[in-house]
Every structure is written in C-alpha cells, then in structure tokens.
Amino acid sequence: MSVQPAPPRAAVPSTTVFKDDLFKGKVLFCTGGHSGICKEMTRALMKHGADAYIVGRKLEKGLTAARELSAATGRKCFFSQVDVRKPDTLKEAVNKCIAEFGRIDYVIAGAAGNFLAPISRISENAFKTVIDIDILGSYNTLKATLPYIRETRGSILFVSATLHFRGLQYQSHVSAAKAGIDALNAVVAVEEGPRGIRSNIISPGPIAGTEGVDRLTPKGQMDKANRIVPLQRLGQFGDVTNATIFLFSEAANWVTGQIFVVDGGEHHTTTSLLPYPDSVLNSEQTDGMIKARA
Ligand code: COA
C-alpha cells in the first residue's frame, strides 16, 4: 500500500498569535512595499499598530497600495516613487517619512528583480541590473535610514532568498546578489549591534501568489513545485509575515545577523524544476517553459 503525504498545514493569521498593538507608535519604512511579499509584510506590521512609508518604481500601483493598506488596517501609509538604485530619490523619501511621522523604527529592504536565464543568455547589463537593484538598492536603503534607526534603536530586515545556498541554474545574477545581501547583513549586525540595532535576513522560499512564483516557476511545473517542498505546499504570505512580526518584535531582541529561512524546508531538497542537465546544455529547449516578461 502506498503511503500518502499528510495534509499540509496552512499559515495561521498573525492576529491569533501576536498582540494587536504590538507595534503601536512605531513606523516602518519599506522598499518594494507596493507589491508582493513586501506589501504583505507592511500590512502585517500595520495590522499590529505600525504606520508605514512604502517606496517603489511604479507610481499608480504605489499610491493605490498605500490607500488600500491604510483602508484595510486603519493606520497611515504613504508612498513615494523611488528607484532604489538612485540614492537621492531614496533619501528624499526618507526625509518625507521623517517629516510625516518623525521617526523610523523598522526598515524592510525588499526591492528586487529577477528572471530566469542562463549565464550564456543574459547580457552584462542584465546581470548588473539585478546586482544594482538587489545589492546597491539594499545598501542605499540601509545608508538612507541608518541615522534614524540609530535614534530609535530600531531594526532592519533584508529580504533575501534561498536559491544561492546551492548552484541553481538560470539564477546566477540573483544568486550573486542575494549572497551579497547576506554578507552585508552580517556586517551591519556587528557594526551596529553596539548601538542597539538588530539586522537580520528573511529568506522566503516559493510563496504562492507572488510575481516571483508566477514568473519563475517553469510552465507546467506548479504541481511539482508543491510536492518538492518537505511541508508539501508552497508558502503563503502569512508564513513570511508571521516570521517578520517575530523578527521585529521584542521576542527576537537577542537575534541579530541571522538568516531566517521560511521555506517549508525547500532548500534542503535537491530536485530541480528545470530538466537537468538539458536546461544548461540545450537552453533553447526550455524556452517554452519560461514565462515571458509582463
Ligand atoms: N531575460 C534576460 N534578460 C533580461 C530579462 C529576461 N527575462 N529581463 C530584463 N533583461 C535584461 C534587459 O534585456 C536589459 O539588458 P540589455 O540592456 O543588455 O538588453 C537589462 O536586463 C535591464 O533591463 P531593463 O528592463 O532595461 O531594466 P529594468 O531596471 O527596467 O528591469 C528587471 C529590471 C531586470 C529586474 C526586470 O526583469 C523587471 O522589472 N522585472 C519585474 C520585477 C521583478 O523582477 N520582481 C521580482 C520578481 S522575483
């Protein structure tokens, strides 16, 4: 008789675990907060009492997200159009956040870019683009907000990944970038720890409903994507947001310099969603499996 996997456990709402007013009076500054995982991380902090300032490249999407987050949580949320590769636009947004709220307690450096392509088929500029958005963008975010989180003895969370823990085909650009962010985090923890600042990484695995999973899961591979996760499902936003709340909360006040993986155990498995070694020997054969840019 064949043994079937146990039914997967769903993420629980944060309000069933954490106090409603956990972050009352606190302010979050979040890059990439107008969409995907970072938007849900912002929503989670706001649901627990924080106000927020979110930044991103898309003006209409950002303004709509800020309005929606405010309406859904009853907290204040503002948006500025920012490209994290441009330090001046970031500093301007931080100044506006300070003018509005007078403080920053928590920072999420989450803006990122990705696509599936082997080294032989991405240009030098494409590789640099992802390095610039992910590493320089994270550094620029840190640099612009650090004076303010020093004042509040605040906390920063960089959004990384797990794909660089091993050599994953078609992800050279992002692997190099995320490894750099992980390294940066360790130094921030050491340099800023004596000032009371905590710096950590949150590394989500594949989260359902994100642009990442939608675009980066090869066509026809969604079922397999679920099955190769030891906990037998893709992540849900709640899995990441619950971990975010923990890491920003006082419950984590002796946790710094860490890489906090939320992936249902996925990075411990070795199964690839792309056929190997065919995907690297004859990469044109995978073209039909890869979704085009939106
Ligand atoms: N495959 C190969 N190369 C790609 C690519 C893809 N899917 N998408 C972009 N590039 C290349 C471009 O061709 C360009 O290189 P080139 O000048 O040699 O032609 C370079 O990357 C920059 O692209 P561009 O569109 O000008 O830059 P951008 O800053 O607007 O785009 C990206 C940023 C690259 C991250 C883009 O993929 C993007 O905006 N993605 C959507 C957001 C996203 O990725 N979210 C995260 C999901 S996990």
Coordinates of C-alpha atoms and ligand atoms in Angstrom, one line a residue:
M1 CA 0.0 0.0 0.0
S2 CA 1.5 3.4 -1.0
V3 CA 1.8 6.0 1.8
Q4 CA 0.5 9.5 1.0
P5 CA 1.8 12.8 2.4
A6 CA 0.0 14.3 5.4
P7 CA -2.3 17.1 4.6
P8 CA -0.3 20.4 4.7
R9 CA -0.9 22.8 7.5
A10 CA -1.9 26.3 6.4
A11 CA -0.4 29.5 7.8
V12 CA -2.4 31.0 10.7
P13 CA -3.4 34.6 10.8
S14 CA -0.9 36.7 12.8
T15 CA -3.7 38.2 15.0
T16 CA -4.2 34.7 16.5
V17 CA -0.6 34.6 17.6
F18 CA 0.6 38.2 18.2
K19 CA -0.9 41.1 20.2
D20 CA -2.9 43.5 18.1
D21 CA -1.0 46.6 19.3
L22 CA 2.5 45.0 19.2
F23 CA 3.9 47.8 17.0
K24 CA 1.7 50.7 18.2
G25 CA 3.5 54.1 17.8
K26 CA 6.2 52.5 15.6
V27 CA 7.0 53.4 12.0
L28 CA 8.1 51.1 9.1
F29 CA 10.0 52.2 6.0
C30 CA 9.8 49.5 3.3
T31 CA 11.2 49.4 -0.2
G32 CA 9.2 47.4 -2.7
G33 CA 6.2 47.7 -0.3
H34 CA 3.7 48.3 -3.0
S35 CA 3.5 44.7 -4.2
G36 CA 4.0 41.1 -3.4
I37 CA 5.7 39.8 -0.2
C38 CA 6.8 43.3 0.9
K39 CA 3.3 44.7 0.7
E40 CA 2.1 41.8 2.9
M41 CA 4.9 42.3 5.4
T42 CA 3.9 46.0 5.5
R43 CA 0.2 45.1 6.0
A44 CA 1.2 42.7 8.8
L45 CA 3.1 45.4 10.8
M46 CA 0.2 47.9 10.2
K47 CA -2.3 45.4 11.4
H48 CA -0.4 45.3 14.6
G49 CA -0.4 49.1 15.0
A50 CA 2.5 50.5 13.0
D51 CA 2.3 53.3 10.4
A52 CA 4.2 52.8 7.2
Y53 CA 6.1 54.5 4.4
I54 CA 6.4 52.4 1.3
V55 CA 8.5 53.1 -1.9
G56 CA 8.7 51.6 -5.3
R57 CA 9.2 52.3 -9.0
K58 CA 5.5 52.3 -10.1
L59 CA 3.6 55.4 -9.1
E60 CA 0.0 54.4 -9.7
K61 CA 0.5 51.0 -8.2
G62 CA 2.2 52.5 -5.2
L63 CA -0.4 55.1 -4.5
T64 CA -3.2 52.5 -4.8
A65 CA -1.3 50.1 -2.5
A66 CA -0.8 52.9 0.2
R67 CA -4.5 53.7 0.1
E68 CA -5.5 50.1 0.2
L69 CA -3.2 49.3 3.2
S70 CA -4.5 52.4 5.1
A71 CA -8.1 51.4 4.5
A72 CA -7.5 47.8 5.4
T73 CA -5.7 48.5 8.7
G74 CA -6.8 51.9 9.9
R75 CA -3.1 53.0 10.1
K76 CA -1.4 55.7 8.0
C77 CA 0.6 54.6 4.9
F78 CA 2.3 56.9 2.4
F79 CA 4.1 56.2 -0.9
S80 CA 6.9 57.8 -2.8
Q81 CA 8.1 56.8 -6.3
V82 CA 11.7 55.7 -5.8
D83 CA 14.2 53.6 -7.7
V84 CA 16.4 52.1 -5.0
R85 CA 19.4 52.3 -7.4
K86 CA 19.2 56.1 -7.0
P87 CA 20.3 57.1 -3.5
D88 CA 19.0 60.7 -3.8
T89 CA 15.4 59.6 -4.5
L90 CA 15.6 57.2 -1.6
K91 CA 17.0 59.9 0.8
E92 CA 14.2 62.3 -0.3
A93 CA 11.6 59.6 0.5
V94 CA 13.2 59.0 3.9
N95 CA 13.1 62.8 4.6
K96 CA 9.4 62.8 3.7
C97 CA 8.8 59.8 6.0
I98 CA 10.5 61.7 8.9
A99 CA 8.5 64.9 8.1
E100 CA 5.3 62.8 8.2
F101 CA 6.0 60.5 11.2
G102 CA 9.1 61.9 13.0
R103 CA 10.8 58.5 13.3
I104 CA 11.7 55.2 11.7
D105 CA 11.7 52.1 13.8
Y106 CA 11.8 49.3 11.3
V107 CA 13.2 49.0 7.8
I108 CA 12.5 46.4 5.2
A109 CA 14.9 46.4 2.3
G110 CA 12.8 44.3 -0.1
A111 CA 13.0 45.8 -3.6
A112 CA 14.4 43.1 -6.0
G113 CA 14.5 42.0 -9.6
N114 CA 14.7 38.6 -11.2
F115 CA 14.2 36.5 -14.3
L116 CA 15.1 33.0 -15.5
A117 CA 18.1 32.9 -17.8
P118 CA 21.4 31.0 -18.1
I119 CA 24.7 33.0 -17.9
S120 CA 25.2 32.5 -21.6
R121 CA 21.9 34.2 -22.4
I122 CA 22.0 37.2 -20.1
S123 CA 23.8 40.4 -21.1
E124 CA 26.4 42.1 -18.9
N125 CA 23.9 44.9 -18.4
A126 CA 21.2 42.4 -17.3
F127 CA 23.5 40.9 -14.7
K128 CA 24.5 44.4 -13.5
T129 CA 20.8 45.5 -13.3
V130 CA 19.9 42.8 -10.8
I131 CA 23.1 43.4 -8.8
D132 CA 22.3 47.1 -8.8
I133 CA 18.7 46.7 -7.7
D134 CA 19.4 44.0 -5.1
I135 CA 22.8 44.8 -3.5
L136 CA 23.1 48.5 -4.2
G137 CA 19.4 49.0 -3.5
S138 CA 19.7 47.3 -0.2
Y139 CA 22.9 49.2 0.7
N140 CA 21.3 52.5 -0.3
T141 CA 18.2 51.7 1.8
L142 CA 20.4 51.0 4.8
K143 CA 22.5 54.1 4.3
A144 CA 19.5 56.4 4.0
T145 CA 17.7 55.0 7.0
L146 CA 20.5 54.2 9.4
P147 CA 20.7 57.7 11.1
Y148 CA 17.0 57.3 12.0
I149 CA 17.1 53.7 13.3
R150 CA 20.1 54.6 15.4
E151 CA 17.8 57.2 17.1
T152 CA 15.1 54.6 17.8
R153 CA 17.4 51.6 18.4
G154 CA 15.5 50.1 15.6
S155 CA 15.8 47.0 13.4
I156 CA 16.4 46.2 9.7
L157 CA 15.2 43.2 7.7
F158 CA 16.8 42.5 4.3
V159 CA 14.7 40.3 2.1
S160 CA 17.0 37.6 0.6
A161 CA 16.3 34.1 -0.8
T162 CA 17.4 30.5 -0.6
L163 CA 18.3 29.9 -4.2
H164 CA 22.0 30.9 -3.7
F165 CA 22.5 28.2 -1.0
R166 CA 23.4 25.9 -3.9
G167 CA 24.2 26.4 -7.5
L168 CA 20.8 26.9 -9.2
Q169 CA 20.8 27.1 -12.9
Y170 CA 19.4 30.2 -14.6
Q171 CA 19.9 32.2 -11.4
S172 CA 23.5 33.5 -11.5
H173 CA 22.6 37.1 -11.3
V174 CA 20.2 36.8 -8.3
S175 CA 22.4 34.2 -6.5
A176 CA 25.4 36.6 -6.6
A177 CA 23.1 39.5 -5.5
K178 CA 21.5 37.6 -2.6
A179 CA 24.8 36.2 -1.3
G180 CA 26.0 39.9 -1.2
I181 CA 23.0 40.9 0.8
D182 CA 23.5 38.1 3.3
A183 CA 27.1 39.2 3.7
L184 CA 26.1 42.8 4.2
N185 CA 23.7 41.8 6.9
A186 CA 26.4 40.2 8.9
V187 CA 28.5 43.3 8.9
V188 CA 25.5 45.5 9.8
A189 CA 24.8 43.3 12.8
V190 CA 28.4 43.6 14.0
E191 CA 28.9 47.3 13.3
E192 CA 25.5 48.5 14.6
G193 CA 24.8 45.9 17.3
P194 CA 26.6 48.0 20.0
R195 CA 24.2 50.9 19.2
G196 CA 21.3 48.6 19.8
I197 CA 20.3 48.0 16.2
R198 CA 19.4 44.5 15.0
S199 CA 19.9 43.4 11.4
N200 CA 18.5 40.2 10.0
I201 CA 17.7 38.5 6.7
I202 CA 14.3 36.9 5.9
S203 CA 14.7 34.3 3.2
P204 CA 11.4 33.2 1.8
G205 CA 11.1 30.1 -0.3
P206 CA 8.5 30.0 -3.1
I207 CA 5.4 31.9 -2.0
A208 CA 2.1 31.4 -3.8
G209 CA 0.5 34.4 -5.4
T210 CA 3.8 36.3 -5.9
E211 CA 5.2 37.6 -9.2
G212 CA 8.3 35.6 -8.3
V213 CA 6.5 32.2 -8.2
D214 CA 4.3 33.1 -11.1
R215 CA 7.1 34.1 -13.4
L216 CA 9.9 31.9 -12.1
T217 CA 8.1 28.6 -11.9
P218 CA 8.6 26.9 -15.3
K219 CA 5.3 26.4 -17.2
G220 CA 3.5 23.1 -16.2
Q221 CA 5.7 22.7 -13.1
M222 CA 3.3 24.1 -10.4
D223 CA 2.2 20.7 -9.1
K224 CA 5.8 19.6 -8.8
A225 CA 6.7 22.9 -7.1
N226 CA 4.3 22.0 -4.3
R227 CA 5.5 18.4 -4.0
I228 CA 9.2 19.0 -3.7
V229 CA 8.6 21.2 -0.6
P230 CA 9.0 18.9 2.5
L231 CA 6.0 20.5 4.1
Q232 CA 4.1 19.7 0.9
R233 CA 2.9 23.2 -0.2
L234 CA 4.1 26.5 -1.5
G235 CA 4.4 29.2 1.1
Q236 CA 1.6 31.6 1.9
F237 CA 2.1 35.3 2.7
G238 CA 1.2 34.5 6.3
D239 CA 4.2 32.3 6.7
V240 CA 6.5 35.1 5.8
T241 CA 4.6 37.8 7.7
N242 CA 4.4 35.8 10.9
A243 CA 8.2 35.4 10.8
T244 CA 8.5 39.2 10.0
I245 CA 6.5 40.1 13.1
F246 CA 8.6 37.8 15.3
L247 CA 11.9 39.2 14.0
F248 CA 10.8 42.9 14.5
S249 CA 9.2 42.1 17.9
E250 CA 10.9 42.2 21.3
A251 CA 10.7 38.4 21.4
A252 CA 13.6 38.5 19.0
N253 CA 15.7 41.1 20.8
W254 CA 18.8 38.9 21.1
V255 CA 18.5 37.8 17.4
T256 CA 20.8 39.6 15.0
G257 CA 23.0 38.9 12.0
Q258 CA 20.8 35.8 11.2
I259 CA 19.4 34.4 8.0
F260 CA 15.9 33.4 8.9
V261 CA 14.6 30.9 6.3
V262 CA 10.9 30.5 5.7
D263 CA 10.5 27.9 3.0
G264 CA 8.9 24.7 4.3
G265 CA 12.3 23.0 4.1
E266 CA 12.5 23.5 0.4
H267 CA 16.2 24.5 0.2
H268 CA 17.2 21.1 1.7
T269 CA 15.9 19.3 -1.3
T270 CA 17.8 19.0 -4.5
T271 CA 15.1 18.5 -7.1
S272 CA 15.2 21.0 -9.9
L273 CA 12.1 22.3 -11.6
L274 CA 14.0 22.6 -14.9
P275 CA 15.3 19.5 -16.6
Y276 CA 19.0 18.9 -15.7
P277 CA 21.5 18.9 -17.4
D278 CA 19.3 19.5 -20.6
S279 CA 18.5 23.0 -19.4
V280 CA 22.1 24.0 -19.4
L281 CA 23.3 22.0 -22.4
N282 CA 20.5 23.0 -24.7
S283 CA 18.9 26.0 -23.1
E284 CA 16.8 26.9 -26.1
Q285 CA 14.8 23.7 -25.4
T286 CA 13.5 25.3 -22.2
D287 CA 12.2 28.4 -23.9
G288 CA 8.7 27.1 -24.0
M289 CA 8.8 26.5 -20.2
I290 CA 9.8 30.1 -19.3
K291 CA 7.2 32.8 -19.0
A292 CA 7.8 36.0 -21.0
R293 CA 8.2 39.4 -19.3
A294 CA 4.9 41.0 -18.3
Ligands
COA1 N1 15.9 37.7 -19.6 C1 17.1 38.2 -20.0 N2 17.5 39.5 -19.9 C2 16.5 40.3 -19.3 C3 15.3 39.9 -18.9 C4 15.0 38.5 -19.1 N3 13.8 38.0 -18.7 N4 14.6 40.9 -18.4 C5 15.4 42.0 -18.5 N5 16.6 41.6 -19.1 C6 17.7 42.5 -19.4 C7 17.3 43.5 -20.4 O1 17.4 43.0 -21.7 C8 18.4 44.6 -20.2 O2 19.7 44.2 -20.7 P1 20.2 44.8 -22.1 O3 20.3 46.2 -21.9 O4 21.5 44.1 -22.4 O5 19.2 44.4 -23.2 C9 18.6 44.5 -18.7 O6 18.1 43.3 -18.2 C10 17.9 45.6 -18.0 O7 16.5 45.5 -18.3 P2 15.5 46.8 -18.2 O8 14.2 46.3 -18.5 O9 16.1 47.9 -19.0 O10 15.8 47.2 -16.7 P3 14.8 47.4 -15.6 O11 15.5 48.0 -14.5 O12 13.5 48.1 -16.0 O13 14.3 45.9 -15.2 C11 14.4 43.8 -14.2 C12 14.6 45.3 -14.1 C13 15.6 43.3 -15.0 C14 14.5 43.2 -12.8 C15 13.1 43.4 -14.8 O14 13.1 42.0 -15.1 C16 11.9 43.7 -14.1 O15 11.5 44.8 -14.0 N6 11.2 42.6 -13.5 C17 9.9 42.7 -12.8 C18 10.1 42.9 -11.3 C19 10.7 41.7 -10.7 O16 11.6 41.1 -11.2 N7 10.2 41.4 -9.5 C20 10.8 40.4 -8.7 C21 10.2 39.0 -9.0 S1 11.1 37.8 -8.1

